[in-house]
GROMACS .gro file of C-alpha atoms in nm:
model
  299
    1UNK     CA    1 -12.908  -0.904  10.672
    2UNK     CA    2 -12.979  -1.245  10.531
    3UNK     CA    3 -12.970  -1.375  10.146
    4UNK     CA    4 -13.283  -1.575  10.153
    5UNK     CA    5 -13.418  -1.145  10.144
    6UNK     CA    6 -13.229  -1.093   9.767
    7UNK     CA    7 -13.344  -1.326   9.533
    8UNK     CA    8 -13.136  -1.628   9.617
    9UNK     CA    9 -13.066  -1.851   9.253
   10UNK     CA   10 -13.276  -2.147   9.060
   11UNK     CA   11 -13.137  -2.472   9.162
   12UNK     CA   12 -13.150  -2.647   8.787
   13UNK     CA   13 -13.013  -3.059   8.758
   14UNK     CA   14 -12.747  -3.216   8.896
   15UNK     CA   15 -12.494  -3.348   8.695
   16UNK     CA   16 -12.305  -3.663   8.850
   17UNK     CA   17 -12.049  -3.851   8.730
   18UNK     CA   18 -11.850  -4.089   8.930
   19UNK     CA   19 -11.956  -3.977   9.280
   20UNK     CA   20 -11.918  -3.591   9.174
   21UNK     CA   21 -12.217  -3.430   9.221
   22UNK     CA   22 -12.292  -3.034   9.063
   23UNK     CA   23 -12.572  -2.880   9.122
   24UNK     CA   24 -12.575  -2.536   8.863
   25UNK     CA   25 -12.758  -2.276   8.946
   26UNK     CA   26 -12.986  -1.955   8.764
   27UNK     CA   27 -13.033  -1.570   8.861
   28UNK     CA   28 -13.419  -1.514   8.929
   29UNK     CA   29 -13.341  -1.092   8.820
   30UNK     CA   30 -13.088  -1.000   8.585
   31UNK     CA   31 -12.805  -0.827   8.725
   32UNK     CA   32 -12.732  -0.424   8.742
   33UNK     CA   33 -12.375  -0.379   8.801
   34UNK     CA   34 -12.066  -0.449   8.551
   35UNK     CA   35 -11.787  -0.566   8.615
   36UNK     CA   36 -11.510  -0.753   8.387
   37UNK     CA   37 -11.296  -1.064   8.503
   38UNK     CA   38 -10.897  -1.088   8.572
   39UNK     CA   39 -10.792  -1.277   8.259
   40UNK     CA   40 -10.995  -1.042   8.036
   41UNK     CA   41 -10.869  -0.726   8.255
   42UNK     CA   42 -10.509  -0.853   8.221
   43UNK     CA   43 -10.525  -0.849   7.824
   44UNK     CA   44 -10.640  -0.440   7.854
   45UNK     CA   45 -10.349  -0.391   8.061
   46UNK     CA   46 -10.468  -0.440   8.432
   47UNK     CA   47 -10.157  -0.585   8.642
   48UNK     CA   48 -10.084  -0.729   8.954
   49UNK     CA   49  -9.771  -0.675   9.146
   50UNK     CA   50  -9.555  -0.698   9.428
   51UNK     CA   51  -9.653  -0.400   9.677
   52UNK     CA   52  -9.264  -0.265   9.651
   53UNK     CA   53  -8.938  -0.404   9.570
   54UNK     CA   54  -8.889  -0.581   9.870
   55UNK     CA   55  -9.267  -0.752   9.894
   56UNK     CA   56  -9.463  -0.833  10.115
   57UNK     CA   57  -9.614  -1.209  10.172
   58UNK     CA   58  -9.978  -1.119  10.276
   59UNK     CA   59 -10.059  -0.811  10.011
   60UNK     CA   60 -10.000  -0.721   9.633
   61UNK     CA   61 -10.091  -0.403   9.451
   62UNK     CA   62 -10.337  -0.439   9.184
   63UNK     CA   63 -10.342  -0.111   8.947
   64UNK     CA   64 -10.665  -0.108   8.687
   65UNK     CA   65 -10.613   0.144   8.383
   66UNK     CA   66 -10.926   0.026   8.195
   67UNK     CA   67 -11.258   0.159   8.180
   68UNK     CA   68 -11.443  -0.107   8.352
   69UNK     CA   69 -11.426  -0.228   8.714
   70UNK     CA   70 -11.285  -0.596   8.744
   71UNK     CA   71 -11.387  -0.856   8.991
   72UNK     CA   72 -11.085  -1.059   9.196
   73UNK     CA   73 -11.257  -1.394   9.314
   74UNK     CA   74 -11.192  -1.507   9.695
   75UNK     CA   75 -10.978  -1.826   9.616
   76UNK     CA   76 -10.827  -1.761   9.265
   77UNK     CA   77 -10.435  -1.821   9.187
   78UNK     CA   78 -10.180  -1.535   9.051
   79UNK     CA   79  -9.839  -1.677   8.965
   80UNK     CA   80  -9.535  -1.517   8.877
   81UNK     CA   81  -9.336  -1.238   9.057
   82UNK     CA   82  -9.171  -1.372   9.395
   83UNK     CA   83  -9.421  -1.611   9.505
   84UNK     CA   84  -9.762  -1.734   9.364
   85UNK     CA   85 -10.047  -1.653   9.567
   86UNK     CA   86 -10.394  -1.652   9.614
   87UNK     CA   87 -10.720  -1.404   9.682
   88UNK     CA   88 -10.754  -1.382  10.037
   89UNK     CA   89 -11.158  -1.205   9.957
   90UNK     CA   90 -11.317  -1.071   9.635
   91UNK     CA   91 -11.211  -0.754   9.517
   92UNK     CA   92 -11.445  -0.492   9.312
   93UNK     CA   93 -11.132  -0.261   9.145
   94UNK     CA   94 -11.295   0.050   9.043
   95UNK     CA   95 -11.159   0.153   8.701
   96UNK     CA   96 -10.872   0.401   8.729
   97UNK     CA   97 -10.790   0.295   9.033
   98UNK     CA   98 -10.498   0.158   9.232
   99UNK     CA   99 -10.565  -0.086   9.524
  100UNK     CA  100 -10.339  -0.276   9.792
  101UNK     CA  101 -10.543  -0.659   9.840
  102UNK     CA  102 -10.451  -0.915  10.040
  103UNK     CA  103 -10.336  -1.237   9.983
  104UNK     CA  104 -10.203  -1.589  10.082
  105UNK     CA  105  -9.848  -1.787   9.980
  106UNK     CA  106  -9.926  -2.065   9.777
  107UNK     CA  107  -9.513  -2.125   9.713
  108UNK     CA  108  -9.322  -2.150  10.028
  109UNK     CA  109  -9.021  -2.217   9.944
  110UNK     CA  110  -8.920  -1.953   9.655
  111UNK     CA  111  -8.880  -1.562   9.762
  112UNK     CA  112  -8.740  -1.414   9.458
  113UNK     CA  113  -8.864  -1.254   9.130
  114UNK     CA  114  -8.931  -1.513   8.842
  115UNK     CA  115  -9.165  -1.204   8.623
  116UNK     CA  116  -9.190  -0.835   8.675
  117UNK     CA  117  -9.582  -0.875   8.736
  118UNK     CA  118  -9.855  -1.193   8.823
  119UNK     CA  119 -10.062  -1.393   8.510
  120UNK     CA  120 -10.411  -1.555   8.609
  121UNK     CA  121 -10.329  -1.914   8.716
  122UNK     CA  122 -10.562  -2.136   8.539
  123UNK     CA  123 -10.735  -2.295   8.857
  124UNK     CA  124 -10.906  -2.144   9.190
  125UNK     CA  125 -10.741  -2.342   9.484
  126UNK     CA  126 -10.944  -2.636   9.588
  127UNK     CA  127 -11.218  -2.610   9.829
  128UNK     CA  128 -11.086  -2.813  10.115
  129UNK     CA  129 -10.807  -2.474  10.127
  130UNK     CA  130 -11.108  -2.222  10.059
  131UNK     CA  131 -11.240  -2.333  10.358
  132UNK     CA  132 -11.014  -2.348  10.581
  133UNK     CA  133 -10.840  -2.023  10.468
  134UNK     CA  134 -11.242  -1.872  10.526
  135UNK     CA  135 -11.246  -2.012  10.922
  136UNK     CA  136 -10.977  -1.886  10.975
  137UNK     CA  137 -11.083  -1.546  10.848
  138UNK     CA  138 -11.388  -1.523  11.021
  139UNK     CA  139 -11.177  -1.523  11.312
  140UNK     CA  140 -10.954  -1.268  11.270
  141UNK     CA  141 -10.974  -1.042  10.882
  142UNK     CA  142 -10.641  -0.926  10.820
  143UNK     CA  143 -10.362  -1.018  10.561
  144UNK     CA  144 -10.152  -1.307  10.680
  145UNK     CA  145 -10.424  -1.446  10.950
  146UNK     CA  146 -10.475  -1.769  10.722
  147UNK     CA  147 -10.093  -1.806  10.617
  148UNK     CA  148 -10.007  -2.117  10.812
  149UNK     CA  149 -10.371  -2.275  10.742
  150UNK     CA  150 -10.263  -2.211  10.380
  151UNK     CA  151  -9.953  -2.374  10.380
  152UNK     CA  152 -10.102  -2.617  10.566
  153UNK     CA  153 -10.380  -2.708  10.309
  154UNK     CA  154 -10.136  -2.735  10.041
  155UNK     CA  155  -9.869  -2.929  10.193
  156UNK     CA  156 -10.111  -3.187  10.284
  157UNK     CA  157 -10.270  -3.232   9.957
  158UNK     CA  158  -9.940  -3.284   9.766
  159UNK     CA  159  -9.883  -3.543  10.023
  160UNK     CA  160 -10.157  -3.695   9.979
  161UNK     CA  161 -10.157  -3.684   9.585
  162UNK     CA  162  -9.794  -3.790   9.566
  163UNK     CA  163  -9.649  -3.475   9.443
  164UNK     CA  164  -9.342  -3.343   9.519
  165UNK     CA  165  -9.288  -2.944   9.410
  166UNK     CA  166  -8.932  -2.798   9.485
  167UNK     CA  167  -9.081  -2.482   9.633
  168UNK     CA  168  -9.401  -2.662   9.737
  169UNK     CA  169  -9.613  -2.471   9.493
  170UNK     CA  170 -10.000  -2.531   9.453
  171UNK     CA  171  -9.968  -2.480   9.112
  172UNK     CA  172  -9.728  -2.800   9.052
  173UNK     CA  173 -10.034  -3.029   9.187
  174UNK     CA  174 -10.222  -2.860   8.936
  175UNK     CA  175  -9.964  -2.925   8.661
  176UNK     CA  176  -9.905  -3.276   8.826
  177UNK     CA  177 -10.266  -3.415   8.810
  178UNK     CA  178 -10.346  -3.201   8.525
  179UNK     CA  179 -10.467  -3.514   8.275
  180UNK     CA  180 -10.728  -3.631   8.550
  181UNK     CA  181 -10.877  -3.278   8.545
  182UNK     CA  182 -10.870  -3.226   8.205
  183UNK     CA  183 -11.071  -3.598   8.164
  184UNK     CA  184 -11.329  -3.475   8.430
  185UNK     CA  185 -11.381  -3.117   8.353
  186UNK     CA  186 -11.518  -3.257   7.994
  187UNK     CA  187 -11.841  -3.447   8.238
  188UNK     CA  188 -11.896  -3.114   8.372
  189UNK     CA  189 -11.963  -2.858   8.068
  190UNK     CA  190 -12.081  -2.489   8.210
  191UNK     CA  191 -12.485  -2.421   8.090
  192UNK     CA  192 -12.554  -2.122   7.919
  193UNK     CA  193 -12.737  -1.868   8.175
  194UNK     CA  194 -12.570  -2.027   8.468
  195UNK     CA  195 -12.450  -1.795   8.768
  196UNK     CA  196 -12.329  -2.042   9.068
  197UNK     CA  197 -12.285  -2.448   9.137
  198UNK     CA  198 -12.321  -2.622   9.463
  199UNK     CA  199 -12.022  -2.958   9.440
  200UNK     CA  200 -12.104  -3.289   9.622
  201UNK     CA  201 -11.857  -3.529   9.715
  202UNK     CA  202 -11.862  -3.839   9.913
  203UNK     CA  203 -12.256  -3.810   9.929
  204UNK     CA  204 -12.245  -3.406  10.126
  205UNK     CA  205 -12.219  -3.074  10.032
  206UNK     CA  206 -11.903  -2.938  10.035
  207UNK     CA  207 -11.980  -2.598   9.888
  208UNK     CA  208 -12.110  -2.289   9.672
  209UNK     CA  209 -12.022  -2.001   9.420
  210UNK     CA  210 -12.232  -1.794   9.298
  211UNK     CA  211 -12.163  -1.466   9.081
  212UNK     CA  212 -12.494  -1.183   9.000
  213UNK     CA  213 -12.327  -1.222   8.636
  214UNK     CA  214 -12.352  -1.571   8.411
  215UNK     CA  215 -12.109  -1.378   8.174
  216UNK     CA  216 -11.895  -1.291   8.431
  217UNK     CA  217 -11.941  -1.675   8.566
  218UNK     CA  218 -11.904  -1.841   8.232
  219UNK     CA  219 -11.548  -1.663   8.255
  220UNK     CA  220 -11.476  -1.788   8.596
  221UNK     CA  221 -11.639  -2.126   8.542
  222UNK     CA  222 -11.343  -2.335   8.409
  223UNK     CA  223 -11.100  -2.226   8.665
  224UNK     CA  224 -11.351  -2.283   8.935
  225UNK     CA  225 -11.438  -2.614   8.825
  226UNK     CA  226 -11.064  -2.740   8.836
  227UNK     CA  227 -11.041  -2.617   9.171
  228UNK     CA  228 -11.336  -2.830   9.267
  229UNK     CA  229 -11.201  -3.165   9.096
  230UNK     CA  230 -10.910  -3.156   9.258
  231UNK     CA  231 -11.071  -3.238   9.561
  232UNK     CA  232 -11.263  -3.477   9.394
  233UNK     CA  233 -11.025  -3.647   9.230
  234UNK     CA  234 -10.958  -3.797   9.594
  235UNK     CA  235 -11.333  -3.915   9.636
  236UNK     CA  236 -11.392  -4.082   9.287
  237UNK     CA  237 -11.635  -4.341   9.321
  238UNK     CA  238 -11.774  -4.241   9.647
  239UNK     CA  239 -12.202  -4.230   9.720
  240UNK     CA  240 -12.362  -3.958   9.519
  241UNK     CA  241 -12.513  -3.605   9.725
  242UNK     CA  242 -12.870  -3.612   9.649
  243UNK     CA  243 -13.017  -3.303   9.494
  244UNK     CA  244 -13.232  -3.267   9.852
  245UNK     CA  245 -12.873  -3.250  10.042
  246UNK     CA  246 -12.750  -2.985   9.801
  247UNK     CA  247 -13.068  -2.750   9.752
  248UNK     CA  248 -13.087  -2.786  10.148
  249UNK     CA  249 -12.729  -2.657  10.155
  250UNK     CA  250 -12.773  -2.385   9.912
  251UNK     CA  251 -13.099  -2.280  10.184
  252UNK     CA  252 -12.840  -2.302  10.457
  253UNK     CA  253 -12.630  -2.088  10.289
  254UNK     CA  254 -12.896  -1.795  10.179
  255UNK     CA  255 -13.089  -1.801  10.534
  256UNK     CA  256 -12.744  -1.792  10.697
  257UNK     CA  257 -12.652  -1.473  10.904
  258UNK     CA  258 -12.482  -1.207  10.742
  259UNK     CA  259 -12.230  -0.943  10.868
  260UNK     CA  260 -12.178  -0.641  10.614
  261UNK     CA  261 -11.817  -0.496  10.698
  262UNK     CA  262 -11.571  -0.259  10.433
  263UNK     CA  263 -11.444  -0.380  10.168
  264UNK     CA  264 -11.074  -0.319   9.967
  265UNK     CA  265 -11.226  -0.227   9.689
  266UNK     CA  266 -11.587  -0.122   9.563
  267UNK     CA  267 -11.855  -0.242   9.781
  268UNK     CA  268 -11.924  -0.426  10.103
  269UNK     CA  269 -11.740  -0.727  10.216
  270UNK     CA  270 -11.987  -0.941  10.363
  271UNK     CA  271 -11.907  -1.295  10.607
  272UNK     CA  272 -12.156  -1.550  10.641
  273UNK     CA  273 -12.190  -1.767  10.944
  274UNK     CA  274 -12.481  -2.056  11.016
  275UNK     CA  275 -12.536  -2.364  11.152
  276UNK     CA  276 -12.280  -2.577  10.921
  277UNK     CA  277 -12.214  -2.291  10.705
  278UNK     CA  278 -11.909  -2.070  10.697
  279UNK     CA  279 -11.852  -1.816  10.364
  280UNK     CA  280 -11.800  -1.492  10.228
  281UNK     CA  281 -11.902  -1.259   9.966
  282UNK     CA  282 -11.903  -0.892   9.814
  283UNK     CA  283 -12.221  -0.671   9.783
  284UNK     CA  284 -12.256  -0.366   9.555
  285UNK     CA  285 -12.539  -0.110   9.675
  286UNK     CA  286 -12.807  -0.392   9.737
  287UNK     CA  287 -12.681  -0.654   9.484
  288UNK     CA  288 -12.502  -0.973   9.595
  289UNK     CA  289 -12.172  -0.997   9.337
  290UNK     CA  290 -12.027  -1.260   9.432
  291UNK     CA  291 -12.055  -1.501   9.696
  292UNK     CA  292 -11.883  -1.833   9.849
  293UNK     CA  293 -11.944  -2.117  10.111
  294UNK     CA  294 -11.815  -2.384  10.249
  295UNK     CA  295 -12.014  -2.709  10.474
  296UNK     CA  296 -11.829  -2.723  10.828
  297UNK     CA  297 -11.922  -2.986  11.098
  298UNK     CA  298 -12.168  -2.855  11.354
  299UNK     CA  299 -12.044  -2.806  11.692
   0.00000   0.00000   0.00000
């Protein structure tokens, strides 16, 4: 299976400001399945929990009363309960159902219950951790494999950011370098019909989302996009990524090779591998939901 076979999206024109480079991009066919996001699911009464009373690091139990499926995005931030955490993959919850998904620590040093249940955290984490949380995937799919990589990713970036959290939570760095975000989010307003971006920093690609809904994207857009400056809040001022290095990405990414495996929820679970691609995504019958990639050196 390859994505350069299912439509792959419009490439429209970059936006740049300051050495950060996003490329949006269209759907060529309009999209069949539906599918709601977490913060609208959560206000219908969807929840997100620890699995049992004692927890468990790698997995939380996601329970969806409402009529509609919801779509959990690979990368996106719960906080609450005994420990914040993130999407380990995308997760189609059929409606009515109950569903055990797994996850990665974001807050290693706090084990105990601060609210019965997880809210949306208002960011995705930052690509640099996306990525390296998806190698180490690739390698070996099961919860916990990118725990240390994780912890890793996050630790690093506070250092590097100044930041110190007292239970060295991602979503203090957040909170810490909230005013830069807020000042570069406004250079980077979502476009109405848009269903992906590519993000350039430091004149390369770094990576790409891309949903089959721009509803379901305009939702998700804001918290991706402060996921993606805070990476590039450490490359300000760096050479621009032409729109030739990003399209050619984007190709790299859709003529990639494609390996179609289960998935927790609704769906297929799909992992992408190429020459200096690595990524992931969900597929519904023959429709690409959602999909994610990240640029890795070529060995």
């Amino acid at each position: 299976m390859r994505l350069d076979q299912t439509d792959p999206p419009q490439a429209g024109d970059v936006v740049a400001h300051d050495g950060v480079c996003v490329l949006p991009l269209f759907p060529r066919r309009a999209p069949v399945a539906g599918y709601t996001t977490l913060d609208a699911a959560l206000a219908d009464g969807f929840r997100i929990t620890e699995i049992d009373d004692a927890g468990d690091v790698g997995r939380l139990r996601v329970t969806n009363p409402t009529t509609a499926a919801v779509l959990l995005y690979d990368g996106q931030g719960v906080v609450g309960a005994k420990q914040d955490r993130i999407l380990d993959v995308t997760v189609l919850v059929a409606p009515g159902s109950t569903v055990t998904v797994p996850v990665s620590c974001v807050e290693q040093g706090r084990w105990r219950h601060s609210t019965p249940a997880f809210a949306a955290a208002g960011h995705t984490s930052h690509p640099e951790l996306r990525r390296r949380k998806a190698e180490r995937l690739s390698e070996r799919m099961s919860p916990g494999a990118a725990q240390h990589e994780v912890w890793a990713a996050v630790a690093q970036k506070s250092e590097r950011l100044g930041v110190r959290s007292p239970t060295a939570a991602q979503s203090d760095v957040f909170a810490d370098r909230a005013p830069d975000l807020d000042r570069l989010a406004a250079r980077f307003p979502a476009q109405a019909g848009q269903c992906g971006m590519v993000l350039g920093l430091a004149g390369a690609p770094v990576c790409v989302d891309l949903l089959s809904r721009p509803d379901a994207f305009a939702a998700l857009y804001p918290i991706l996009l402060r996921g993606y400056l805070m990476d590039a809040i450490e490359h300000l001022g760096g050479a621009a990524t032409t729109a030739d290095a990003l399209e050619g990405f984007l190709a790299a990414v859709t003529a990639a090779d494609v390996r179609p495996g289960p998935a927790v929820g609704l769906g297929r679970d799909l992992r992408l591998a190429g020459p200096g691609v690595v990524g992931s995504g969900l597929a519904l019958d023959d429709e690409v939901l959602q999909l994610s990639a990240y640029a890795v050196a070529v060995t």
